[in-house]
Coordinates of C-alpha atoms and ligand atoms in Angstrom, one line a residue:
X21 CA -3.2 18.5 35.6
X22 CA -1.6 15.3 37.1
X23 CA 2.1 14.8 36.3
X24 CA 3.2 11.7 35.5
X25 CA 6.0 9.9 33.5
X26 CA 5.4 6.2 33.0
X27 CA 2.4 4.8 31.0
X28 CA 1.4 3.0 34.2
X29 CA 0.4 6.8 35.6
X30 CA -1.0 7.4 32.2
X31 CA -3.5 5.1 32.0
X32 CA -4.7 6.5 35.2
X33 CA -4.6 9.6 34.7
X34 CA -3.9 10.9 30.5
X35 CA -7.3 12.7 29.3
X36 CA -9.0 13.4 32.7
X37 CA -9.8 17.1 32.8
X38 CA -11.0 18.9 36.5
X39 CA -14.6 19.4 35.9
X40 CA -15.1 22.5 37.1
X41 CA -18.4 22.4 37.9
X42 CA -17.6 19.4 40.7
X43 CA -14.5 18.3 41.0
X44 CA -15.1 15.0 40.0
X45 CA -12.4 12.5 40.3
X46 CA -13.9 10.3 37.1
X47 CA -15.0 11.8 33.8
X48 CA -18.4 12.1 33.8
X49 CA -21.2 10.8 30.7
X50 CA -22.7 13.5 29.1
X51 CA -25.0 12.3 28.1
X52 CA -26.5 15.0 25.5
X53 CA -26.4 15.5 21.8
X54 CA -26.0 18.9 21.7
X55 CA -24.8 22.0 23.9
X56 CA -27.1 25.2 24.2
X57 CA -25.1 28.0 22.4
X58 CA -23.9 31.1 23.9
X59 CA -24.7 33.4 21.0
X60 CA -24.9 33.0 16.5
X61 CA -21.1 33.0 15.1
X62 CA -19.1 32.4 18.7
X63 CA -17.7 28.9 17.8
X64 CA -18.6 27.4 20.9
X65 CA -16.0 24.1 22.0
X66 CA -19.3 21.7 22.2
X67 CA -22.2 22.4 19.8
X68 CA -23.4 18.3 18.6
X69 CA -21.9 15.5 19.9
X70 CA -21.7 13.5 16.5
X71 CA -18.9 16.8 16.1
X72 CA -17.8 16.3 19.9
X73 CA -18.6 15.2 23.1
X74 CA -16.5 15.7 26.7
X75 CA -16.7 12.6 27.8
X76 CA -15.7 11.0 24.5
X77 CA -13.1 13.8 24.5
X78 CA -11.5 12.4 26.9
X79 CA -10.6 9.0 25.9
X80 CA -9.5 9.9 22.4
X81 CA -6.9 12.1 24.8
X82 CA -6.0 9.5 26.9
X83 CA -5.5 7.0 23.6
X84 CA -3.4 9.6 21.6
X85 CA -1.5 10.1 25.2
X86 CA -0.9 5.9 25.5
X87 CA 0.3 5.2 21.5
X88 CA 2.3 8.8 21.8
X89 CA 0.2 9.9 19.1
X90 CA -0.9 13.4 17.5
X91 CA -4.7 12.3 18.2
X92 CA -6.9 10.2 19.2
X93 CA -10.8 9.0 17.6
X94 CA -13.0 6.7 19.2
X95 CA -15.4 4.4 17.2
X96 CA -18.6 2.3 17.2
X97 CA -16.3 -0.4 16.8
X98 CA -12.7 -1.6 15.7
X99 CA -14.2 -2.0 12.5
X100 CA -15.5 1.1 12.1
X101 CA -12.3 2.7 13.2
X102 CA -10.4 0.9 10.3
X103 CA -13.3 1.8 7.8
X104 CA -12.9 5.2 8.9
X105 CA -8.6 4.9 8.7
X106 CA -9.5 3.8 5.0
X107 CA -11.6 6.3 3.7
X108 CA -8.5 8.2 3.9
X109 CA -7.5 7.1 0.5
X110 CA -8.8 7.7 -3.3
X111 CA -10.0 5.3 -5.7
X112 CA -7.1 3.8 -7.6
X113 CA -5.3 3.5 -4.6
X114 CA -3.7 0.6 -3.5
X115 CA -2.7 -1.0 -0.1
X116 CA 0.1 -3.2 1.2
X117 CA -2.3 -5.5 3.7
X118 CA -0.2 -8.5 6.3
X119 CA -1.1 -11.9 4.6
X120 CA -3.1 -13.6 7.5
X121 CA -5.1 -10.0 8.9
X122 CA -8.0 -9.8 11.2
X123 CA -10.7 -11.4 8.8
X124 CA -13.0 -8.6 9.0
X125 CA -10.6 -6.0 7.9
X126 CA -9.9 -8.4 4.7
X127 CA -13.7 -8.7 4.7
X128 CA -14.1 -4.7 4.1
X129 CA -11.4 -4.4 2.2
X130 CA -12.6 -7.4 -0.3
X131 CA -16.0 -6.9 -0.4
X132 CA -16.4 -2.7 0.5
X133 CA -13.7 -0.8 -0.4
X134 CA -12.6 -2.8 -3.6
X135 CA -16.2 -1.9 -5.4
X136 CA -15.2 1.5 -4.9
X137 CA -11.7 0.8 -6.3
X138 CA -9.2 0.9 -3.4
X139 CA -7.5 -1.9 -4.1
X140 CA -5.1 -3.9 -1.9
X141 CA -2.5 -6.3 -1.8
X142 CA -2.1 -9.1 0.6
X143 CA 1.9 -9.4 1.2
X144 CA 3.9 -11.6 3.9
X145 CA 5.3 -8.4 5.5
X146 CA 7.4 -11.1 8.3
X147 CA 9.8 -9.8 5.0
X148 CA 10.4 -6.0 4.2
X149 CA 12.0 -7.6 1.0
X150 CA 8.5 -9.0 -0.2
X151 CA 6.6 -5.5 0.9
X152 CA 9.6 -3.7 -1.5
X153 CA 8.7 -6.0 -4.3
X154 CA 5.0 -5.0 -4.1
X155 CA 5.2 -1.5 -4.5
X156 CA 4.3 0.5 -7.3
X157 CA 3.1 4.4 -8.1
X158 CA -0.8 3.4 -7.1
X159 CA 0.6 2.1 -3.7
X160 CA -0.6 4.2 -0.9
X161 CA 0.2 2.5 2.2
X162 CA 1.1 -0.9 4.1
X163 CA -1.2 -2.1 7.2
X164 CA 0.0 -4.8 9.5
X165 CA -0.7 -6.6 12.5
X166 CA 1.7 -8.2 14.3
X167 CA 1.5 -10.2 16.6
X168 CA -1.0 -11.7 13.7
X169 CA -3.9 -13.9 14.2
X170 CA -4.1 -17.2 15.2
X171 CA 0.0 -17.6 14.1
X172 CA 1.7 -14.9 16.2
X173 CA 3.8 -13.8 12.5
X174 CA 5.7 -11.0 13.8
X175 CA 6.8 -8.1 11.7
X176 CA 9.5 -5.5 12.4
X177 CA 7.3 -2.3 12.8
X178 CA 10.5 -0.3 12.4
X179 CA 11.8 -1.6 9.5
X180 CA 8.4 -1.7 7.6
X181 CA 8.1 1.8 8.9
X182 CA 11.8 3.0 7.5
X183 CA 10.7 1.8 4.2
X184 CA 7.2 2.5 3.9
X185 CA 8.9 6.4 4.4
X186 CA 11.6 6.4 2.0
X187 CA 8.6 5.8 -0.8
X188 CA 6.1 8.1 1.1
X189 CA 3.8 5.9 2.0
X190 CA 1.9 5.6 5.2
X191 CA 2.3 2.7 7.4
X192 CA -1.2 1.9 9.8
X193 CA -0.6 -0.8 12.6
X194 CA -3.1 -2.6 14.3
X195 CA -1.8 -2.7 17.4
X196 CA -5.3 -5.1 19.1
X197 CA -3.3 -7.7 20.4
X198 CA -0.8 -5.7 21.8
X199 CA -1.9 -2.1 23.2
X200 CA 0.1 0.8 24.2
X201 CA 1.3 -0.8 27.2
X202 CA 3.1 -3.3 25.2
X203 CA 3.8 -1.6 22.1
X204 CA 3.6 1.2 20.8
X205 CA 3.9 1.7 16.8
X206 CA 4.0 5.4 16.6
X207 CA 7.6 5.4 18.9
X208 CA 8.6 2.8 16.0
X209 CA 7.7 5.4 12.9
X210 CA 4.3 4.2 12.0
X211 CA 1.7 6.9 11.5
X212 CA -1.4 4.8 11.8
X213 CA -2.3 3.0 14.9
X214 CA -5.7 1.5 14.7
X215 CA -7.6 -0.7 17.8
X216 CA -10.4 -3.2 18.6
X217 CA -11.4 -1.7 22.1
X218 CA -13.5 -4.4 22.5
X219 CA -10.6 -6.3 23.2
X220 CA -7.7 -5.6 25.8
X221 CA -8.1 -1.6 26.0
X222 CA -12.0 -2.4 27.1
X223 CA -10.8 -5.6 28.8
X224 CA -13.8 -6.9 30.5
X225 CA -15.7 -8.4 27.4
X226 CA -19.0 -5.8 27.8
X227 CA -18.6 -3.1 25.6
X228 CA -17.8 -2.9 21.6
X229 CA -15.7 0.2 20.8
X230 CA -12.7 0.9 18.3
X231 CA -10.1 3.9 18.3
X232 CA -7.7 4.8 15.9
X233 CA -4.5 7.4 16.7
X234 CA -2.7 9.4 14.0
X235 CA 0.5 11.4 14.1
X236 CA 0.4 14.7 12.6
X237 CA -2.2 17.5 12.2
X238 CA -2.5 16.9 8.8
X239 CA -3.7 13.1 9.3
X240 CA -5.5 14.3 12.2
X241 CA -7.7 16.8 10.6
X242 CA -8.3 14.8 7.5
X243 CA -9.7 11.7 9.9
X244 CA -11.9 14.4 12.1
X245 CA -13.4 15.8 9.1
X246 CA -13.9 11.6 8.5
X247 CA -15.1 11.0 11.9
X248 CA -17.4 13.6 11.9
X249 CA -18.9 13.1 7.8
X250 CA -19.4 9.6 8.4
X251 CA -20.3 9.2 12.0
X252 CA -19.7 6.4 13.5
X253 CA -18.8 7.8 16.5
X254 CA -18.5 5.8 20.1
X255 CA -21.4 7.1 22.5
X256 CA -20.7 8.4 25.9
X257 CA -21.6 5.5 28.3
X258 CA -19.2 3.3 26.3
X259 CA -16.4 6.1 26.1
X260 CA -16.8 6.5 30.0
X261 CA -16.8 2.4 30.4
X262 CA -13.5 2.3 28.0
X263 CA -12.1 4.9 30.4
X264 CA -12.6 2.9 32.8
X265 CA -11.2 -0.1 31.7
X266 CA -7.7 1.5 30.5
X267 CA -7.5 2.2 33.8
X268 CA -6.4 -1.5 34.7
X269 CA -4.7 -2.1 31.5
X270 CA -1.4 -2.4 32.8
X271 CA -2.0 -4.2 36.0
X272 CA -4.3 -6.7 33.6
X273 CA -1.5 -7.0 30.8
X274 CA 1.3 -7.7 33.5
X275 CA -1.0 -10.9 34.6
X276 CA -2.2 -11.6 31.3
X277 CA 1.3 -12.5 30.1
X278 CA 2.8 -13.9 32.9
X279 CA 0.1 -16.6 33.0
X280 CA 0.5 -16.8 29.3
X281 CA 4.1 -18.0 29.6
X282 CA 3.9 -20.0 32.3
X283 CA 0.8 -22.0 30.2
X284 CA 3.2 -21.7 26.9
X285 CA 5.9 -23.6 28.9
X286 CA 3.3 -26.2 29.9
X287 CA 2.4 -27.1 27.0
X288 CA 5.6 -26.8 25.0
X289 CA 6.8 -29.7 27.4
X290 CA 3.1 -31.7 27.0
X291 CA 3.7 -34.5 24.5
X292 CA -0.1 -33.7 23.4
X293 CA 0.9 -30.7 22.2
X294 CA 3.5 -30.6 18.6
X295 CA 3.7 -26.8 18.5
X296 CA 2.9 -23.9 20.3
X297 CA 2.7 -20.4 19.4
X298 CA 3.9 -18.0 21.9
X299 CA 5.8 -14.4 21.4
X300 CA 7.0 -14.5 24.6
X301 CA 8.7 -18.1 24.2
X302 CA 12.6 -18.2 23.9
X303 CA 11.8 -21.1 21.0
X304 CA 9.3 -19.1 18.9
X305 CA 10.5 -17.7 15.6
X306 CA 9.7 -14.3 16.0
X307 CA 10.9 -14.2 20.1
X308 CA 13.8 -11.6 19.6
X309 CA 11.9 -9.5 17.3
X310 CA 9.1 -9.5 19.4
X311 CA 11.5 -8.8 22.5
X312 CA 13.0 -5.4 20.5
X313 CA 9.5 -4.0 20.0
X314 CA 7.2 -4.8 22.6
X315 CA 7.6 -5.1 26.5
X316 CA 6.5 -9.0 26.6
X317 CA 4.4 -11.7 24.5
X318 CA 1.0 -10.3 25.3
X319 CA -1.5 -12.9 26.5
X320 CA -2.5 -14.9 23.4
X321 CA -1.4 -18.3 22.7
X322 CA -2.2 -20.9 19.8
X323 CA -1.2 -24.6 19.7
X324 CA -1.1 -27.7 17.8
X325 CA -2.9 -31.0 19.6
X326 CA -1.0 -33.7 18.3
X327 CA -3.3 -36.5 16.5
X328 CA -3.5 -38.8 19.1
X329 CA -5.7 -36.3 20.8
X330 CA -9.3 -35.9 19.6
X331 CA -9.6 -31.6 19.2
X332 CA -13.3 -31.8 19.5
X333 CA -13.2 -33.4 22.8
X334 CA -10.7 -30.5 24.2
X335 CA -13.2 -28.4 23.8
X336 CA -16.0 -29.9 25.2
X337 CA -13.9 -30.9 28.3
X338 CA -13.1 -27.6 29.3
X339 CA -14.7 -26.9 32.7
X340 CA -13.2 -22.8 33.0
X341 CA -11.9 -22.1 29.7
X342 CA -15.0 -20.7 27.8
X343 CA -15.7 -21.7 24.0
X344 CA -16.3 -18.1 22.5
X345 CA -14.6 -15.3 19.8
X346 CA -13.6 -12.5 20.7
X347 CA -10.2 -12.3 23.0
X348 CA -8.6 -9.6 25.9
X349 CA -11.4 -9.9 28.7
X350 CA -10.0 -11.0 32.0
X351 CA -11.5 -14.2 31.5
X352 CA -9.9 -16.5 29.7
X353 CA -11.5 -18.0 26.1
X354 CA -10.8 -20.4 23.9
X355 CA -11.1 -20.5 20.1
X356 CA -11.0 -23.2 17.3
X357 CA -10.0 -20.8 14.3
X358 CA -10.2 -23.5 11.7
X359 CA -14.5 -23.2 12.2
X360 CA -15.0 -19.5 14.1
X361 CA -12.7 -16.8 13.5
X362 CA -11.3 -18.5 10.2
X363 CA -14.2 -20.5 8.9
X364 CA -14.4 -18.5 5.5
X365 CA -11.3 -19.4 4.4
X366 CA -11.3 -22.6 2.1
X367 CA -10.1 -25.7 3.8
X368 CA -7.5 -25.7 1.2
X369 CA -5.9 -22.1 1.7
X370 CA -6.3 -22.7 5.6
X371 CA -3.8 -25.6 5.5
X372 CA -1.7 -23.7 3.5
X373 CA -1.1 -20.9 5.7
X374 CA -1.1 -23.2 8.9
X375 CA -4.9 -22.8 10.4
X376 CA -4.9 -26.3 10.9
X377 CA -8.1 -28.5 12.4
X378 CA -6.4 -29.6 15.5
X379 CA -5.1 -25.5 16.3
X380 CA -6.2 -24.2 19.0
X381 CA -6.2 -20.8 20.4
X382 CA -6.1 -19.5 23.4
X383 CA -7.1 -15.7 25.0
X384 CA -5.2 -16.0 28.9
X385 CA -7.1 -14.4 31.1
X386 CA -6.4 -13.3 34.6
X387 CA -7.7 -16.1 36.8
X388 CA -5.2 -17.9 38.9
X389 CA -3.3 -19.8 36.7
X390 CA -2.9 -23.1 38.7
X391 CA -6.7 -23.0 38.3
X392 CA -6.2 -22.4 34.2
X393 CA -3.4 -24.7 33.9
X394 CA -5.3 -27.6 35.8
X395 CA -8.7 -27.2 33.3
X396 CA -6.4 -27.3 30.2
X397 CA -4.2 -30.5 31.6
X398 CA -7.7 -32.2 32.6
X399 CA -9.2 -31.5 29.0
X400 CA -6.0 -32.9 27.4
X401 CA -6.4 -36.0 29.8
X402 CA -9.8 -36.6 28.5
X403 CA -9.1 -36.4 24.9
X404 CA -6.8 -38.9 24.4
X405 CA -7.9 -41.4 22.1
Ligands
PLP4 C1 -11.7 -7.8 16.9 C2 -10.7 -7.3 16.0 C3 -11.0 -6.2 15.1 C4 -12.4 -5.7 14.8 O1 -12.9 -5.0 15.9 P1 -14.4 -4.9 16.4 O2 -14.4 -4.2 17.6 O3 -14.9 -6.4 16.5 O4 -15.1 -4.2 15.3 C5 -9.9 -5.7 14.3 N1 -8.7 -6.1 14.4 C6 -8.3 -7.1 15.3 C7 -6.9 -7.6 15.4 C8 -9.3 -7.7 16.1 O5 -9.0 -8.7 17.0

């Protein structure tokens, strides 16, 4: 076993076993669904991969080891990670949910889980006030995000955490746009940490993969029983490319942020621009909160182009900066939440909660960032009306 102490050795190194048979360095795929038995009745480690495989093996131990966590579970996706978190809970149940969540997971919970009566509750939990106000006997849990999505709403994982305890109630963190190397929710008191893969852990945009970690044996055998019923499990080529790609995490995060800043501070001082939303900027609402919890402001931005700047043609100026969802590969995107990753909200409700037509949001990549900073100045340039 490698010894290690800092998460920048971990990522490297957590969950990677000595094969015996070679030595390998690198976990290898096993490919296989099932494991030839040495005898009836001798409970065998590996007998059908739906139940286990090594090579997924590995990566739920290496996630468990990042979020500090009693175990790890890898999924087809993030949203079958958080389908899988929910099935935790009974009909009549009732969930605490962050105001402005990843649309899908309001999508499940809306149109899924609420025909089978697990109800939730969409709160502003920026205020442990308004999450205390909300709970009642049927309440089971509280979810958040934070940083949220497109906004960057910041909630004090500690505090929700504190109180979510004191009623015996779980707290579950999607911890996406953060990760393990810049937060980790479990170290705070939550006993939930859920993740799109797909996103920062995977971090090169080719795979689709979600993970969840829980705290305590209890949770952890409840959610294998879970994982193994209903089966969504992540395959081994994607485990071993997930592996692969934690590997650079830290490295990829360190650059991810720093040219997030330095293109927050750009544009904070652009006269184009009337607001940006940045953790990691001193002027941001939720800066110090941000600052006690997670190591930096991560690597996604959103702004407001001010009206004498046509939105549309921003976007179709952009000569590096690619049009597309998603968000965490090492290239950089951009997003225009109003029509993609928000378009199913009512124009009405968007305005309300600040998804705005002329937002804009940004996924930093790792590119140079002279190179980054010079596509978004041009595009500005060209949009003026
Ligand atoms: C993308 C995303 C999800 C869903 O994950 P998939 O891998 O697309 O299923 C959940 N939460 C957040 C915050 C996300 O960004």
């Amino acid at each position: 076993m490698a010894v290690y102490k800092e998460i920048e050795s971990a990522v490297i190194h957590a969950g990677i076993y000595g094969d015996k048979y070679t030595r390998a360095v690198n976990v290898p795929i096993y490919q296989t669904s099932t494991f030839e038995q040495t005898g009836i009745q001798e409970n065998p480690q590996w007998e059908y991969a739906r139940s286990g495989n090594p090579t997924r093996a590995a990566l739920e131990a290496l996630i468990s080891d990042l979020e500090k966590g009693y175990k790890g579970f890898a999924f087809a996706s993030g949203m079958a990670a958080i389908a899988a978190v929910l099935t935790l809970f009974k009909s009549g149940d009732t969930i605490l949910v962050s105001n402005n969540v990843y649309g899908g997971t309001f999508r499940i919970l809306d149109k899924v889980f609420k025909n089978f009566d697990l109800n939730y509750v969409l709160v502003d939990t920026s205020s442990v006030d308004n999450i205390k106000e909300n709970i009642t006997d049927k309440v089971k849990a509280v979810y958040i995000e934070t940083p949220t999505n497109p906004l960057m709403n910041i909630t004090d994982i500690k505090a929700v955490s504190e109180l979510a305890k004191s009623y015996g109630l779980l707290t579950i963190v999607d911890n996406t746009f953060m990760t393990p190397y810049l937060q980790r929710p479990i170290e705070l008191g939550a006993d939930i940490v859920v993740h799109s893969a797909t996103k920062y852990l995977g971090g090169h945009s080719d795979l689709v993969a979600g993970l969840a970690v829980v705290n305590t044996k209890e949770l952890a055998d409840r959610m294998y029983f879970i994982q193994n019923s209903v089966g969504a499990v992540l395959g081994p080529f994607d485990s071993f490319l997930l592996i692969r790609g934690i590997k650079t995490l830290a490295v990829r995060l360190d650059r991810h942020a720093s040219n997030a800043l330095k293109i927050a501070e750009y544009l904070e001082n652009h006269k184009a621009v009337t607001k940006v939303y940045y953790p990691g900027l001193k002027s941001f609402d939720g800066y110090e909160l941000n600052s006690r919890q997670a190591r930096n402001g991560g690597g996604m931005i959103s702004f407001l182009l001010s009206d004498n700047y046509d939105y549309r043609k921003f976007f179709k100026s952009l000569n590096l900066i690619a049009l597309a969802e998603s968000l965490g590969g090492v290239e950089s995107l951009v997003c225009h939440p109003a029509t993609m990753t928000h378009a199913s909200i009512p124009a009405d409700i968007r305005a309300k909660i600040g998804i705005h037509d002329n937002l804009i949001r940004l996924s930093v990549g790792i590119e140079n960032v002279d190179d980054l900073l010079l596509d978004i100045d041009n595009a500005i340039k060209a949009s003026a009306k």
